[in-house]
XYZ file of C-alpha atoms in Angstrom:
516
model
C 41.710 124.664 10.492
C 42.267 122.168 7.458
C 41.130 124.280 4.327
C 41.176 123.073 0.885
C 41.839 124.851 -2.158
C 40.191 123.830 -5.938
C 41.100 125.144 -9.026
C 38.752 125.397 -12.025
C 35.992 123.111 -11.288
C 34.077 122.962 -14.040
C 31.088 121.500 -12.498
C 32.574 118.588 -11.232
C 31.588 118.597 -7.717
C 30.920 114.784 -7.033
C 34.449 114.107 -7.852
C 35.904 117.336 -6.041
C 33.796 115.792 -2.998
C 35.531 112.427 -3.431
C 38.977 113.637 -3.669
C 38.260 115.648 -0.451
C 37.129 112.280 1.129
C 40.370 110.262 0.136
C 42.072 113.228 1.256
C 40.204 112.833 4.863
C 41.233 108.990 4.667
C 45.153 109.955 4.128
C 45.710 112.859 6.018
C 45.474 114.099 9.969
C 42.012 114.982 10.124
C 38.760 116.223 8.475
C 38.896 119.273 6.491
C 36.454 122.341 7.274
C 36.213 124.462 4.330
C 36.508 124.237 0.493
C 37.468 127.255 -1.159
C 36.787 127.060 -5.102
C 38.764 129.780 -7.658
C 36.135 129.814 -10.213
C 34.208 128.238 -13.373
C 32.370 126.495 -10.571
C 29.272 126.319 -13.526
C 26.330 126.379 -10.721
C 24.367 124.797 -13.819
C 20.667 124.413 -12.381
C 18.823 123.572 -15.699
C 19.128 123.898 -19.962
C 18.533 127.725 -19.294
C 21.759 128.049 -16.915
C 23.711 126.251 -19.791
C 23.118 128.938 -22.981
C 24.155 131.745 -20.416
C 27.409 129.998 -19.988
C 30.411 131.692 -22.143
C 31.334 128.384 -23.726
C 30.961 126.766 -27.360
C 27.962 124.725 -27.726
C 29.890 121.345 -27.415
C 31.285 122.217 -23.892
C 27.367 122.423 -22.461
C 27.820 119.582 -20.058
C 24.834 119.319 -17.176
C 27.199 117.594 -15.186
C 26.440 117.291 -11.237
C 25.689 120.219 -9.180
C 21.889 120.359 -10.431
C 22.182 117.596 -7.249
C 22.982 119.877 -4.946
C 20.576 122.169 -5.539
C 17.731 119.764 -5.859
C 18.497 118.321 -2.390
C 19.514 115.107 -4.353
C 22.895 115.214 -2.486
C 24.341 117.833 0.353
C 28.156 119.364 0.012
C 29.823 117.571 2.555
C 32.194 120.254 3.806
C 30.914 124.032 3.869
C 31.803 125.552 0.261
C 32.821 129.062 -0.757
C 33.534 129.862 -4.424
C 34.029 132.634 -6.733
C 32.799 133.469 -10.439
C 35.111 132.434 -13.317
C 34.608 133.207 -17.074
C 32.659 130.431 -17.378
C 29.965 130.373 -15.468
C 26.025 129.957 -14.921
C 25.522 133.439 -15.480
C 22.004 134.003 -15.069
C 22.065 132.124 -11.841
C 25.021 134.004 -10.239
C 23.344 137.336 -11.463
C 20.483 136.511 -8.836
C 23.295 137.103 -6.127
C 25.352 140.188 -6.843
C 26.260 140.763 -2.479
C 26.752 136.697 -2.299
C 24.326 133.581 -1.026
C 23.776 130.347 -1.069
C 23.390 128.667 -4.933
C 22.073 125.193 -2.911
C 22.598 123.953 0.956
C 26.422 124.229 2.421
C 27.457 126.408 -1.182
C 28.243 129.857 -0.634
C 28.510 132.171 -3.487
C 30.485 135.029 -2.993
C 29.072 137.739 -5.214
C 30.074 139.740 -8.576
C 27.772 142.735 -10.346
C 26.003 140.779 -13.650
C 23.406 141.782 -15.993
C 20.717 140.488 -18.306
C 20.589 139.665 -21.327
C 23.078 137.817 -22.896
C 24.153 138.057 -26.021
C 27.449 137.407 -27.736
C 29.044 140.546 -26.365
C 27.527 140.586 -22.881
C 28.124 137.266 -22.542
C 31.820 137.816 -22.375
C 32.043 141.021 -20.563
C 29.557 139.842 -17.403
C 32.685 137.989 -16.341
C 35.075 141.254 -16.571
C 36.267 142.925 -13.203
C 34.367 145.811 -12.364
C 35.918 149.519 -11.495
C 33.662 149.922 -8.675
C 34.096 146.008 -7.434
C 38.191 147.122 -7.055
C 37.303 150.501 -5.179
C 35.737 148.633 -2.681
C 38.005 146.064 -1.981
C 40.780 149.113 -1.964
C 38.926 150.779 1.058
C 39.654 147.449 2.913
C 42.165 148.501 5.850
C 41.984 145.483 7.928
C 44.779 142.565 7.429
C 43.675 139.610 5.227
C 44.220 136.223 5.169
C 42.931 134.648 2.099
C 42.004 136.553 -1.412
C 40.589 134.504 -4.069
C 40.674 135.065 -8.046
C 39.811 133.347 -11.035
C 42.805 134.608 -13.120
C 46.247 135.219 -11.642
C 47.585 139.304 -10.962
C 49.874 139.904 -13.867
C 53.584 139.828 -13.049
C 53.200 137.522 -9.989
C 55.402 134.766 -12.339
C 58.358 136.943 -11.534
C 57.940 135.683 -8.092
C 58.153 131.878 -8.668
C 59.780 129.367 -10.544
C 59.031 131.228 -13.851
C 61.434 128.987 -16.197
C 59.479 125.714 -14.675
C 56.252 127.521 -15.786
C 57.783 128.412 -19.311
C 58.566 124.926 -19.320
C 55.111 123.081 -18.717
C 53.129 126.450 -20.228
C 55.537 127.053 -23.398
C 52.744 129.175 -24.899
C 52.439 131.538 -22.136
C 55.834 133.260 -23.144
C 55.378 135.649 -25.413
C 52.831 137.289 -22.713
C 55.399 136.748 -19.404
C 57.915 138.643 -21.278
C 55.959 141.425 -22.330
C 54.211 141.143 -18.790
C 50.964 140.790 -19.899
C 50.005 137.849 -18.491
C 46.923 138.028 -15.784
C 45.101 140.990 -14.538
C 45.802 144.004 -13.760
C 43.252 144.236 -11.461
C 44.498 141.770 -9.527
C 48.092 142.726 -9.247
C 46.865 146.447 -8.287
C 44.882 144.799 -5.664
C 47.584 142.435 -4.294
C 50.005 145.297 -3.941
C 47.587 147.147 -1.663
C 45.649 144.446 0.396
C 48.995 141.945 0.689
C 47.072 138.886 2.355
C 48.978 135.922 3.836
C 47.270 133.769 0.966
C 46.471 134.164 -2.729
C 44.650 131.552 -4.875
C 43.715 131.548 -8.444
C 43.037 129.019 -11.110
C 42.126 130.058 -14.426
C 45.254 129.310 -16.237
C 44.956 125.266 -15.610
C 48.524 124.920 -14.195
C 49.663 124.279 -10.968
C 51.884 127.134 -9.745
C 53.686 128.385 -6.432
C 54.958 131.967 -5.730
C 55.808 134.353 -2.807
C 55.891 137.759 -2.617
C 57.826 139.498 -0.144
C 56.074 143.398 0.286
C 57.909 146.304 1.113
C 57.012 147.398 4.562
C 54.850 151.328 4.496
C 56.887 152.658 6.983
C 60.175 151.756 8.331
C 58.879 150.455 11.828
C 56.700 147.996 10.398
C 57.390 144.660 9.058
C 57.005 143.712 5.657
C 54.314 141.453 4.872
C 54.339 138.522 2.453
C 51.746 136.745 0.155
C 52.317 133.464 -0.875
C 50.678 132.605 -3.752
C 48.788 129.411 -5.097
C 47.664 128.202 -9.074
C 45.937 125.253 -9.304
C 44.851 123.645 -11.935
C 41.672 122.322 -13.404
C 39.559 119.032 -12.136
C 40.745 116.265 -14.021
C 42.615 113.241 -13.690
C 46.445 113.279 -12.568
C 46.113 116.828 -12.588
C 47.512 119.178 -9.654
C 43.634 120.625 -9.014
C 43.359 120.414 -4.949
C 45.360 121.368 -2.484
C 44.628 121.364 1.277
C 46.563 123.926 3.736
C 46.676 124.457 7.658
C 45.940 127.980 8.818
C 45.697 129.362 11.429
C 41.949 129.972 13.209
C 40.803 131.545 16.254
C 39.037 128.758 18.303
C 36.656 130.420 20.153
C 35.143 131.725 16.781
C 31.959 130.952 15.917
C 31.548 127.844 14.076
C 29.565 129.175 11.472
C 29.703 131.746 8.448
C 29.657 135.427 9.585
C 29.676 138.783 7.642
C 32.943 141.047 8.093
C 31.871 144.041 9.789
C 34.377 146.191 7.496
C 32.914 144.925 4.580
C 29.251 145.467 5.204
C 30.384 148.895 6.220
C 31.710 149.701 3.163
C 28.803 148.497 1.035
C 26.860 150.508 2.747
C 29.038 153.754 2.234
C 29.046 153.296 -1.552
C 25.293 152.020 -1.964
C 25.553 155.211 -3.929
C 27.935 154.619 -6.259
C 26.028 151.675 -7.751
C 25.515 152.498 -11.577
C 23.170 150.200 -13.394
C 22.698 152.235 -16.806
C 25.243 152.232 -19.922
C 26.356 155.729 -18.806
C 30.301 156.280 -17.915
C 31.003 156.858 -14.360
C 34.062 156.854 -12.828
C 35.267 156.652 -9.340
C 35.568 159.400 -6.727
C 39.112 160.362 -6.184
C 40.894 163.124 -4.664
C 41.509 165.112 -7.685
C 38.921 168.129 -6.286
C 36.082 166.850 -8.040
C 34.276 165.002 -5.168
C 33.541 165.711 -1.933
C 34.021 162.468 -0.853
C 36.723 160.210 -1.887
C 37.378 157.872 1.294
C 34.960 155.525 2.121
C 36.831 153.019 4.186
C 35.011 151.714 7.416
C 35.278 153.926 10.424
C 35.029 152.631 14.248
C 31.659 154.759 14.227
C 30.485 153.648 10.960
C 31.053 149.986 11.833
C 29.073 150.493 15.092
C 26.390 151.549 12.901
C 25.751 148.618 11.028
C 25.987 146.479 14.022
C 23.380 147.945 15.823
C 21.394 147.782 12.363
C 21.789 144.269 12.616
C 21.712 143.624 16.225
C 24.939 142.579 16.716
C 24.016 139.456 14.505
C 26.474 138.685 12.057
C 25.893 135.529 11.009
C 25.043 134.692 7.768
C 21.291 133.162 7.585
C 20.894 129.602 5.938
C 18.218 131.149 3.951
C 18.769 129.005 0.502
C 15.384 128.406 -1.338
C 15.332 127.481 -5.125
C 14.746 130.517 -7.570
C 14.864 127.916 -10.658
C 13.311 124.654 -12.655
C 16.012 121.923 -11.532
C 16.706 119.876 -14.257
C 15.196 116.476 -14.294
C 17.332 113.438 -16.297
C 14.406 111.859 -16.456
C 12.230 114.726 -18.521
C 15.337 116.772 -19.929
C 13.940 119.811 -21.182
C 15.775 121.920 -23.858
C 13.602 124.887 -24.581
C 13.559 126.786 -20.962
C 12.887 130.241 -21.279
C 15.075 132.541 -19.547
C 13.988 134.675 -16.702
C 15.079 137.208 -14.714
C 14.753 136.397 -10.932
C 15.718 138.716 -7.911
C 16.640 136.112 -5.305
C 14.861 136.573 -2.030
C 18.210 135.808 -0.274
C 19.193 139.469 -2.234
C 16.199 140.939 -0.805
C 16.729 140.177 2.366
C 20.597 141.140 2.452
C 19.786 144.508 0.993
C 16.888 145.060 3.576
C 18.629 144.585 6.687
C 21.584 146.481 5.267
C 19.310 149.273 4.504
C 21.198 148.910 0.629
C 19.742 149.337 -3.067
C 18.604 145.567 -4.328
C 20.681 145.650 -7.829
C 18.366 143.501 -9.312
C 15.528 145.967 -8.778
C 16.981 148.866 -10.058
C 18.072 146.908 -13.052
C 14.306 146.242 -13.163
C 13.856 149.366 -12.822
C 16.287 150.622 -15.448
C 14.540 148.415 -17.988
C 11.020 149.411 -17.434
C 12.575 153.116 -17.845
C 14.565 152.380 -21.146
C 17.905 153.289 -19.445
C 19.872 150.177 -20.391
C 21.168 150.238 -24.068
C 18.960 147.368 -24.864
C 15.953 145.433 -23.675
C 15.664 141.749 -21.611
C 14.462 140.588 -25.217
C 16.492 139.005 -28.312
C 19.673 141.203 -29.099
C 21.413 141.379 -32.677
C 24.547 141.111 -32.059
C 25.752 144.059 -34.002
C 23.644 146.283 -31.224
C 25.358 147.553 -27.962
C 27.773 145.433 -26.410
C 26.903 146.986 -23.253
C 26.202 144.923 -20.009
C 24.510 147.312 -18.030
C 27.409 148.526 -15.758
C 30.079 151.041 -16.434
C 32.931 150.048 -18.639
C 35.856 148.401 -16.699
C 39.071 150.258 -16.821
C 40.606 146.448 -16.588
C 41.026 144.095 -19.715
C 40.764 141.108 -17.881
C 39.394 138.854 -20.384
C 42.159 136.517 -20.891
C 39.991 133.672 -22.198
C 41.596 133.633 -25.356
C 45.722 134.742 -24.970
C 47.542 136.278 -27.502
C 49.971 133.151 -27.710
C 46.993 130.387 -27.798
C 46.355 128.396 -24.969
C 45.509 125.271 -26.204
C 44.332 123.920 -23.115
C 41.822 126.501 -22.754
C 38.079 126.702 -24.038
C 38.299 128.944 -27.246
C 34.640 131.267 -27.249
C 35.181 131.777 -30.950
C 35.533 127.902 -31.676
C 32.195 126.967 -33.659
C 30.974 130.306 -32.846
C 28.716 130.490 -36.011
C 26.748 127.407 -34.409
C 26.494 129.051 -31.017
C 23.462 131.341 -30.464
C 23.470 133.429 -27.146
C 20.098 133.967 -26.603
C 17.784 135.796 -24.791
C 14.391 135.756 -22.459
C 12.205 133.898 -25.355
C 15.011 131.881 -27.028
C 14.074 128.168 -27.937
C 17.770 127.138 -28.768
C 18.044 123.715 -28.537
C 20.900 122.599 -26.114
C 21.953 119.072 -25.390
C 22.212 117.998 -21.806
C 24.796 115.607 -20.808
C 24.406 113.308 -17.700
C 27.329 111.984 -16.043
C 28.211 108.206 -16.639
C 26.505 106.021 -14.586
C 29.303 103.332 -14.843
C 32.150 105.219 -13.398
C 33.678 103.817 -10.573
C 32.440 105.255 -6.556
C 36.287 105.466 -5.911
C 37.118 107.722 -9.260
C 38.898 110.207 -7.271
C 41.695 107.449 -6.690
C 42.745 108.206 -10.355
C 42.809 111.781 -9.282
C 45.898 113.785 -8.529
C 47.072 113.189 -4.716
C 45.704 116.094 -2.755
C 48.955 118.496 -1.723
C 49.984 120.100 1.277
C 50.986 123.547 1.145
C 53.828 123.821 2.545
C 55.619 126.499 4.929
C 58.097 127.449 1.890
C 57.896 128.030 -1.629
C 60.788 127.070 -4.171
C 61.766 129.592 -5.843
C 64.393 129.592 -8.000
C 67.763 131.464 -8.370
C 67.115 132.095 -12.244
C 63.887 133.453 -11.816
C 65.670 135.368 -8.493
C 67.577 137.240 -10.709
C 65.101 138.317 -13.211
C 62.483 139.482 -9.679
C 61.329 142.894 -9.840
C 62.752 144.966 -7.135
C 59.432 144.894 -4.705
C 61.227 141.905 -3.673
C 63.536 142.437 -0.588
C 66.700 140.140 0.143
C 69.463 138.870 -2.588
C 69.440 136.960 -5.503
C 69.490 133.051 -4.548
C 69.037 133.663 -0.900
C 66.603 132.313 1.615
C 63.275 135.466 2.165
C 61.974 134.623 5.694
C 58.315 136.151 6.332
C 57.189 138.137 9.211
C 57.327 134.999 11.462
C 61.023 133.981 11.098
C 60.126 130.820 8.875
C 62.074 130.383 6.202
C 59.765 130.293 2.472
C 62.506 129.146 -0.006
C 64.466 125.887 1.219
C 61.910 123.264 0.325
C 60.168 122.751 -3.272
C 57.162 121.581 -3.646
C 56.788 117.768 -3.551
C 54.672 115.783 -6.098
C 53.153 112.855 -3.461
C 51.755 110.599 -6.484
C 53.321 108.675 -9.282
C 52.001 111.475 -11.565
C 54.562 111.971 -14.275
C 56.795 115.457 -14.329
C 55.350 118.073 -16.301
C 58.499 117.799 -18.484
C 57.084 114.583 -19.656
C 53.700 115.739 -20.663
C 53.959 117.215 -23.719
C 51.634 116.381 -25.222
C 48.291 118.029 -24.463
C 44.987 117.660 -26.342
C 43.841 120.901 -27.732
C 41.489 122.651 -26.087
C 39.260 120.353 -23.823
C 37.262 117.447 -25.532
C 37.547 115.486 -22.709
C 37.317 117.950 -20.261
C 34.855 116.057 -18.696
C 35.969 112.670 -19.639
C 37.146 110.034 -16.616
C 40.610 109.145 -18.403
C 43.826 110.611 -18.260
C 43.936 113.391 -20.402
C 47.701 112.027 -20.968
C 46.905 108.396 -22.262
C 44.123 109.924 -24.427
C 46.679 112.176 -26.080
């Protein structure tokens, strides 16, 4: 199956759905899925824009209020993940995944009300308990998506083109502290074919050869995949052929494995402000495995009667913003999704939302759903995350990232009753149907990886094979002899320099390049 891959979209679906059109026009086929690696900004009204962990300036309505109106449909099914800036309150509504509008799958991520300039920031950090579960995943993967990149995995590609296009990410490559650790524990122990992240708004390819568990096995590899951020002449799509069982279903389906986990730890699910950490085998729990057993699995299939499709159950939650009556005092509400309800029903699991409910009517949480001073608790209602993984703002600045402390003393993170006056930005009416033309040529992925014999050198020694030679994967195909090809006349990143700081015209319909 054709499968394309978007970086940071930043709301900018219509032109993400016109670049995957020209991409149709050029290439072998249609393409069946659209994976997106986060800041997707599911922006439904005014409301959805003050929960979103950017300056003031960067609240842009943009286009998928569209989508979830009924206005337009995505025309290819469309699976993303949460970034750092995001919709918050609207993803919150869908903490086991669902659809935010027809054909737009969200994949799910623990949040909590209310938002204030503290919890604002951390409802975006990687969760202990999220990484526990994924770690009790046994069966092989294909795809894992992040929004930032696992630390260290720029020892594995052309690191001195990186430090090249990305001068200011140096200081943190050579103290290794660039990405999360999260996601590097995670790609060590899962090791699926494919890895995609965005996030860092450069285009970057790596592969990662794994040492095999035991000597009869072979070692697996993970080739990995940056991409950058929607905007002209920039590397922010990629489409890739992989490999798909025919007979399948063609529709979405739950993995077995994965509801079966869920279900083990419904019990570990801690909505208060209190510390909890998670079982291990250190004598203190009973229990310390929870990965999915044959029996287990069973189980939750007969619970669901051997029905494991996912239910086209999307119904809107939220006010959709109208550009002809823009409102700019919406009060912010806390909704539990009836998609939620239903998941957690047939799965016989806890509804977070409720208990978060729940937690509030009891005084639990260390503050209220009401107006916060930010001095107060910067606690967001789940346990503290053992991760750091708020690389928003780098130690060595990336000026082509939105700053949260820009203008901060004009921003106001507000809560249920706030009357904050936002602006709402339509998109121009006079840009050109064919805009994605002045888009970066979609890329094909493909079956090798440059990576070069500087960088080879410097690898850590997880990597098997010698320095400047060819690393075949587990199939015999050879994942170093051919670089990546640039198919437009998009200029080298050698020759962009110059890059305007942060993102004025992150939004804007012009070369960033020209503008600069």
């Amino acid at each position: 199956m054709r499968v394309a891959v978007a970086g940071c979209c930043h709301g900018e679906l219509d032109k993400i759905y016109e670049t995957l059109a020209l991409a149709e026009r050029r290439g072998p086929g249609p393409i069946d899925l659209l994976l997106c690696c986060g800041d997707f900004q599911a922006v439904r009204n005014a409301a959805d824009l003050r929960c979103m962990a950017v300056p003031p300036k960067y609240r842009h309505m943009q286009t998928f209020y569209r989508y979830y109106s009924g206005e337009k449909k995505a025309p290819v099914l469309t699976i993303f993940i949460g970034g750092n800036h995001e919709a918050s309150n609207h993803l919150q509504e869908l903490p086991y995944g669902g659809w935010v509008a027809p054909n737009i799958y969200y994949l799910g991520h623990f949040e909590c009300p209310p938002y204030n300039s503290a919890t604002i920031r951390s409802i975006y950090h990687v969760r202990n308990i999220e990484v526990y579960k994924l770690k009790q995943l046994k069966q092989p993967m294909d795809i894992f998506l992040s929004h930032d990149w696992p630390r260290s995995i720029y020892h594995y590609g052309n690191k001195k083109q990186l430090l090249k296009t990305k001068s200011f990410f140096r200081q943190e490559v050579e103290n290794n502290t660039l990405g999360s650790p999260a996601a590097s524990e995670l790609l060590e122990h899962l090791k699926p074919t494919y890895w995609f992240s965005a996030h860092l708004h450069v285009k970057f390819a790596a592969l990662m050869q794994h040492q095999a568990n035991d000597k009869g096995q072979t070692a697996k590899a993970t080739k990995f995949l940056a991409l950058d951020k929607c905007l002209p002449h920039r590397d922010f799509l990629q489409v890739i052929e992989i490999d798909h069982d025919s007979s399948a279903p063609d529709c979405l389906e739950y993995d077995i494995e994965w509801l079966t986990i869920l279900r083990a730890t419904n019990n570990l699910i801690n909505v208060t402000g209190r510390l909890w950490n998670m079982p291990e085998n250190n004598g203190l729990h009973t229990r310390w495995d929870y990965s999915a057993t044959e029996e287990a699995m069973n189980e939750v299939l007969e619970k669901l009667n051997h029905d494991l499709r996912v239910p086209c159950n999307f119904s809107v939650t939220a006010a959709c913003y109208d550009p002809s009556k823009p409102q700019t005092q919406m009060q912010l509400v806390h909704r539990i999704s009836p998609q939620t309800t239903e998941f957690c029903a047939k799965l016989g699991i806890t509804d977070i939302n409720v208990s978060l409910q729940k937690a509030k009517e009891e005084h639990h949480l260390c503050g209220e759903y009401e107006e916060q001073d930010e001095g107060e608790s910067n606690d967001s209602g789940e346990e503290p995350s053992e991760y750091n993984t708020d690389t928003s703002a780098l130690s060595s600045v990336n000026p082509d990232e939105i700053m949260l402390d820009e203008e901060e003393e004009d921003d106001s993170f507000v809560s249920a009753h706030s009357d904050t006056n936002t602006t709402s930005v339509e998109p121009s009416s006079d840009q050109a149907s064919d805009f994605s033309a002045s888009f970066s040529d979609v890329r094909i992925l493909p079956a090798s990886m440059f990576v070069s014999s500087d960088d080879t050198l410097g690898s850590p020694v997880g990597r098997e094979g010698k320095p400047g030679e060819a690393v075949e994967s587990g199939d015999g195909k050879d994942l170093t002899e051919v670089p990546l090809k640039r198919l437009s006349d998009e200029h080298e990143p050698e020759q962009r320099k110059k890059i305007k700081r942060r993102n004025q015209a992150i939004y804007a319909a012009v070369d960033d390049d020209a503008a600069a």
